Amino acid sequence: MLQDNRLLASGNKTPVASGAGPMVLPRGRMPHASVVLLASIVAIFSLVPLGFIAWVTYDVGWETVKTLVIRPRVGELLVNTVLLESITIPLSIVLAVTLAWLTERTDIPLARLWAWLAIAPLAVPAFVHSYAWVSLLPGMRGLQSGAFVSVLAYYPFLYLPVAAALRRLDPAIEDAAASLGLDPWRVFFRTILPQLRLAICGGSLLIALHLLSEYGLFVMIRFDTFATAIVDQFQSSYNSPASNMLGGVLVGCCLFLLGLEILLRGNERYARVGSGSARPADRRRLGWFVVPAVTLPIILAVLALGVPLITLGRWLYLGGLGIWRIEVVSAFAQTIVLAIAGGVLATVAAAPMAWLSVRAPGRFQRILEACHYYVGSLPGVVVALALISITVRLVLPLYQTFATLLVAYVLLFLPRAMVGLRASIAQAPVELERAAMGLGRTPGQAARQITMRLAAPGAAASVALAALGITNELTATLMLSPNGVDTLATKFWSLTSEIDYVSAAPYAFMMVVLSLPLTLMLYAQSKRTAGQ
Amino acid sequence: MKTALNRLSGALVLAASLLSLLAATALAGSANAQESEGIVVYNAQHESLGREWIDVFTKETGIKVTMRQGSDMQFANQIIQEGDASPADVFLTENSPAMSLVDGAGLFAPIEKDTLDQVPEQYRPADGMWTGIAARTTVFAYDKTKLTEDKLPKSMLELQDPAWKGRWGAAPAGADFQAIVAAFLQLKGEDATKAWLKGLKDNATPYKGNSVAMKAVNAGEVEGAIIYHYYWFGDQAKTGENSKNVGLHYFKNQDPGAFVSVSGGGILKSTQHMKEAQTFIKYLTSKAGQAVLKDGDSFEYAVGKDAASNDKLVPLADLNAPKVEASTLDSKKVVELMTAAGLI
């Protein structure tokens, strides 16, 4: 491998020196080829869950598929899913855009504090949100309650990109609109909102996919979705065709959402055409409106942070020291190890594709990239089902091992790893890499010494983001973990299902403790990519 | 500043990589250790009860036990998929249908005779391939503020009547409930079961788990729920906060609703630790093991010969349960019927 690179490097010297096109790397195809190969391997792995469901579908035959898929229960679940999405998403958009506008573009006092508080709910796992609400109001259940808790748990996924986009907008466009006589509201709806479309679409998609795959939140709030029904089926009959068919329908829903987002996003792009860089936008004066304006983030903080923390605090207080058993420590250690190992592996697995998609985009690469992204939209249940069946049937030594669990984590959190890596590779100028090669480095060395080093902060963010996901992951861990492994999430889960809310509290608390720094890092990263 | 930051991040990434590598080796090491010593128990019993049993057992015998927590049917099917390569040595369930499923697949090793002798015949299958380790009875947990004795259903079958629409709850997805349906199927046949399940789908509110269903009764969401008895006793023993409005109605009269479900323990034929596994099952059914049921906070019935159950419970003999052959409960058919009824 190393020799190959050296050979190639000497062959490449001339084109590098003579200078290629502005965006294209030197003509050597081989380093690309090896990266493409690596990315393809990851892509093939990511197709495994989908391929498995396709195989089961084929294997059981059309008649069985028909009786398992076309039945009233599946209809019920579909209705539930559509209703849940169509209540939660619009609410989250309104909430996140309002909040982002307030914190980024107005003179609201303590803007930074509100911005932090808007992100912080992400540090509380979704099922801990519902645990808090259910223990506060035991009657909470069904669609409305599910949507309510979902909004609180997930709106930061919209707030983050929208706030970042708002920060980046060129105020000159708004000034032009205002100078043409539009009042502030019209300026907002005609110039600002359209420019936020990408951020809104992206954030909404993320939330929509989370709603499809979320299990714990909805079980606790007693609302049936595909994810909960699949686990029910799984526990009744273990990877039966019925659970796999429900998984198939769920995958269909995911693909539908992905397609919908592409449609809504469109091809238009917005760019500054003026010279120089945009000045920061002025903050709008709120005047008397400041009172309702401040009330919104306060209410949100109380609902999305206050309630979980107060409930947790109450259970911890009631439990006293007795609930801090040694198992809490061991679950904490196992969770950290799994989260970091999974996060690093996911980032490593995402690296070839992230590099390709920035340095050598093309049609084939786009297909590979789609494979990387789609798999993260699959619910943990579906990925776990596939991995269980495959390891049991084909590679038994890997069954119930850390290796399989980590593969599941890599697949589930590949897109998260891609996000940070892609952005930071894109920021590392290709010219530096080329200059390094001009000075005699091989393409591999250049990529490692220049781009990888410049991309390190992004890589760290990727690891953190994936680790955050792993810390709070429940279904795949429940189904795949090796014997004797308990993560914070699985311990919390088994205790809450015996309604032992008191003993569950330390686990929930430790999950929050673990998630908090990762969430803060995520926030810092979103600022960085916004150029601040 | 910027380079310093980059260097820091680089160092972080490097540190993280090293850490994960270290962790991976450590984990691999521990995984091996797990295989070489002690037994693996697939525990579908309540985690707390399983833990109690195991802690006492390990203390007494020095045999290490690794517990994997799951549910009855999940494990039963899992063990069948795993076949000879199953990592499990012992399988414990809450109910018997899962045991029959594994037994039917020929994966159990016979239980030693001394162990079998510790359990009366009605709480174990005739073939001796597994044994009962505890029992639980079906009850109708009802809201004392809404229902009085005379308004309670005389039979579980009454609940399919439209008069009960919207008034009761159950946890149909759980193994507990599926055992009740399996008994119903054996007692009343397929058509009656289908009709009753349809009544369940139309009339009842589905909950996740017996304790959640009981909580709903307590909160006044439904007037009653079909659950097993010990959830109520367990809650009463703690704070009583989830059961203070709840009373228990025993159907008796050999009604399907008076079904006593046997929790099972079995040893996998494929085990590499036959001796330890046999010792474990022997312990569970022994005086000491059964005493955990009497004195602990599980409130399940003890089934060992001469073993007493918790004083607070209505004695097993007084429950007037229907005669059900535990070893032939048909779990596959139940899942099929329940899927068809749209319950799971």
Tab-separated table of C-alpha atoms in Angstrom, chain A residues 68 71-73 76 134-135 138-141 215 218-219 222 224 228-229 232-239 242 246 314-315 327 334 336-338 340-342 344-345 389 392-393 396 399-400 402 406 453-454 456-460 463 477-486 490-491 494-495 497-501 521 528, chain B residues 2 5-6 9-10 12-13 16-17 19-21 23-24 27-28 30-31 34 40-42 46-49 51 66-79 81-82 84-88 172-175 178 201 205-208 211-212 214-216 219 221-222 238 241-242 335 338-344:
chain	number	residue	atom	x	y	z
A	68	LEU	CA	-48.577	-9.163	7.812
A	71	ARG	CA	-53.833	-5.382	8.211
A	72	PRO	CA	-55.687	-2.905	10.412
A	73	ARG	CA	-52.920	-2.759	13.015
A	76	GLU	CA	-53.441	2.270	12.983
A	134	VAL	CA	-45.125	10.969	33.415
A	135	SER	CA	-43.998	11.056	37.007
A	138	PRO	CA	-49.255	10.308	35.647
A	139	GLY	CA	-52.313	10.759	33.420
A	140	MET	CA	-50.240	11.926	30.452
A	141	ARG	CA	-50.620	9.654	27.472
A	215	TYR	CA	-38.967	3.973	21.444
A	218	PHE	CA	-43.514	6.755	23.435
A	219	VAL	CA	-43.677	3.618	25.530
A	222	ARG	CA	-48.237	5.213	26.070
A	224	ASP	CA	-48.030	3.283	19.846
A	228	THR	CA	-42.897	0.343	19.887
A	229	ALA	CA	-44.926	-2.189	17.901
A	232	ASP	CA	-43.651	-5.725	21.113
A	233	GLN	CA	-43.554	-8.183	18.233
A	234	PHE	CA	-39.885	-8.877	18.863
A	235	GLN	CA	-40.586	-9.679	22.492
A	236	SER	CA	-43.508	-11.909	21.569
A	237	SER	CA	-41.758	-13.906	18.945
A	238	TYR	CA	-38.162	-12.734	18.417
A	239	ASN	CA	-37.214	-11.622	14.940
A	242	ALA	CA	-44.026	-9.967	11.496
A	246	LEU	CA	-43.189	-3.811	10.425
A	314	ARG	CA	-37.062	14.884	43.592
A	315	TRP	CA	-36.498	11.180	42.937
A	327	GLU	CA	-24.102	-0.901	39.432
A	334	GLN	CA	-19.486	0.691	30.301
A	336	ILE	CA	-18.459	5.765	28.431
A	337	VAL	CA	-16.348	3.034	26.909
A	338	LEU	CA	-19.020	2.067	24.394
A	340	ILE	CA	-16.176	6.642	22.888
A	341	ALA	CA	-15.290	3.443	21.051
A	342	GLY	CA	-18.431	3.707	18.926
A	344	VAL	CA	-14.317	6.955	17.193
A	345	LEU	CA	-15.186	3.990	14.983
A	389	SER	CA	-30.549	-12.543	12.450
A	392	VAL	CA	-27.098	-15.952	14.454
A	393	ARG	CA	-27.396	-17.499	11.023
A	396	LEU	CA	-22.275	-17.054	15.118
A	399	TYR	CA	-23.312	-13.004	17.938
A	400	GLN	CA	-23.864	-11.000	21.129
A	402	PHE	CA	-19.100	-5.992	21.394
A	406	LEU	CA	-20.245	-1.453	17.768
A	453	ARG	CA	-4.894	17.793	10.897
A	454	LEU	CA	-7.022	20.735	9.860
A	456	ALA	CA	-9.254	17.379	13.621
A	457	PRO	CA	-11.639	19.749	15.403
A	458	GLY	CA	-14.413	18.548	13.137
A	459	ALA	CA	-13.445	14.964	13.813
A	460	ALA	CA	-13.563	15.600	17.538
A	463	VAL	CA	-16.870	11.694	17.826
A	477	THR	CA	-28.315	-1.823	22.948
A	478	LEU	CA	-31.108	-3.796	24.603
A	479	MET	CA	-31.239	-6.259	21.747
A	480	LEU	CA	-27.564	-6.629	20.851
A	481	SER	CA	-25.528	-6.135	23.981
A	482	PRO	CA	-23.284	-8.978	25.139
A	483	ASN	CA	-24.311	-10.860	28.275
A	484	GLY	CA	-23.696	-8.935	31.439
A	485	VAL	CA	-23.455	-5.544	29.748
A	486	ASP	CA	-25.616	-2.815	31.195
A	490	THR	CA	-30.655	-0.107	29.566
A	491	LYS	CA	-30.462	-0.065	33.374
A	494	SER	CA	-35.397	-1.971	33.146
A	495	LEU	CA	-35.927	-0.072	36.388
A	497	SER	CA	-40.437	-0.675	33.520
A	498	GLU	CA	-40.796	-2.009	37.053
A	499	ILE	CA	-41.984	1.526	37.940
A	500	ASP	CA	-39.036	1.842	40.266
A	501	TYR	CA	-38.649	5.530	39.427
A	521	MET	CA	-19.322	20.916	22.374
A	528	ARG	CA	-17.521	27.599	14.675
B	2	LYS	CA	-6.027	28.504	16.057
B	5	LEU	CA	-6.784	24.674	19.274
B	6	ASN	CA	-6.180	22.316	16.397
B	9	SER	CA	-8.313	18.647	19.122
B	10	GLY	CA	-5.772	16.455	17.421
B	12	LEU	CA	-8.081	14.708	21.871
B	13	VAL	CA	-8.791	12.548	18.850
B	16	ALA	CA	-9.885	9.019	22.268
B	17	SER	CA	-8.610	6.509	19.716
B	19	LEU	CA	-8.773	4.943	24.882
B	20	SER	CA	-11.205	3.099	22.666
B	21	LEU	CA	-8.527	0.651	21.606
B	23	ALA	CA	-11.341	-0.356	26.049
B	24	ALA	CA	-11.841	-2.774	23.196
B	27	LEU	CA	-13.803	-5.682	26.852
B	28	ALA	CA	-12.551	-8.546	24.750
B	30	SER	CA	-13.789	-9.613	29.996
B	31	ALA	CA	-15.864	-11.360	27.336
B	34	GLN	CA	-17.214	-14.617	31.039
B	40	VAL	CA	-25.050	-17.554	31.847
B	41	VAL	CA	-28.702	-17.206	32.790
B	42	TYR	CA	-31.239	-15.858	30.333
B	46	HIS	CA	-38.280	-9.918	37.050
B	47	GLU	CA	-34.788	-8.527	37.149
B	48	SER	CA	-34.959	-7.814	40.863
B	49	LEU	CA	-36.060	-11.365	41.718
B	51	ARG	CA	-30.819	-10.700	41.037
B	66	THR	CA	-23.974	-13.707	34.389
B	67	MET	CA	-27.531	-12.583	33.883
B	68	ARG	CA	-29.031	-11.422	30.627
B	69	GLN	CA	-32.366	-9.718	31.055
B	70	GLY	CA	-35.181	-10.120	28.524
B	71	SER	CA	-38.690	-11.384	28.080
B	72	ASP	CA	-40.162	-14.892	27.904
B	73	MET	CA	-40.942	-15.306	24.243
B	74	GLN	CA	-38.018	-13.232	23.063
B	75	PHE	CA	-35.615	-15.570	24.833
B	76	ALA	CA	-37.470	-18.724	23.864
B	77	ASN	CA	-37.274	-17.881	20.191
B	78	GLN	CA	-33.766	-16.587	20.597
B	79	ILE	CA	-32.610	-19.855	22.142
B	81	GLN	CA	-32.367	-19.568	16.761
B	82	GLU	CA	-29.115	-19.972	18.630
B	84	ASP	CA	-26.478	-25.621	19.932
B	85	ALA	CA	-24.401	-22.458	20.001
B	86	SER	CA	-26.535	-20.735	22.603
B	87	PRO	CA	-24.433	-18.833	25.126
B	88	ALA	CA	-27.132	-19.551	27.721
B	172	PRO	CA	-51.538	-7.672	25.861
B	173	ALA	CA	-48.019	-7.413	24.452
B	174	GLY	CA	-46.382	-8.986	27.477
B	175	ALA	CA	-45.543	-12.631	28.050
B	178	GLN	CA	-49.957	-14.219	26.502
B	201	LYS	CA	-59.326	-5.224	21.149
B	205	THR	CA	-57.146	-0.050	26.815
B	206	PRO	CA	-53.745	-1.595	26.059
B	207	TYR	CA	-50.930	-0.845	28.497
B	208	LYS	CA	-47.248	-1.671	28.475
B	211	SER	CA	-47.703	-2.423	36.704
B	212	VAL	CA	-48.600	0.316	34.255
B	214	MET	CA	-52.499	-1.255	37.644
B	215	LYS	CA	-51.342	2.350	37.857
B	216	ALA	CA	-54.005	3.266	35.326
B	219	ALA	CA	-55.471	6.760	38.601
B	221	GLU	CA	-58.348	5.763	33.867
B	222	VAL	CA	-60.097	2.404	33.692
B	238	LYS	CA	-43.404	-0.178	49.044
B	241	GLU	CA	-48.831	5.007	45.900
B	242	ASN	CA	-49.811	3.133	42.716
B	335	VAL	CA	-48.966	-14.968	19.041
B	338	MET	CA	-53.069	-11.979	18.836
B	339	THR	CA	-51.346	-10.675	15.714
B	340	ALA	CA	-54.476	-11.450	13.723
B	341	ALA	CA	-56.573	-9.614	16.307
B	342	GLY	CA	-54.352	-6.545	15.895
B	343	LEU	CA	-53.194	-6.619	19.505
B	344	ILE	CA	-49.484	-6.862	18.718
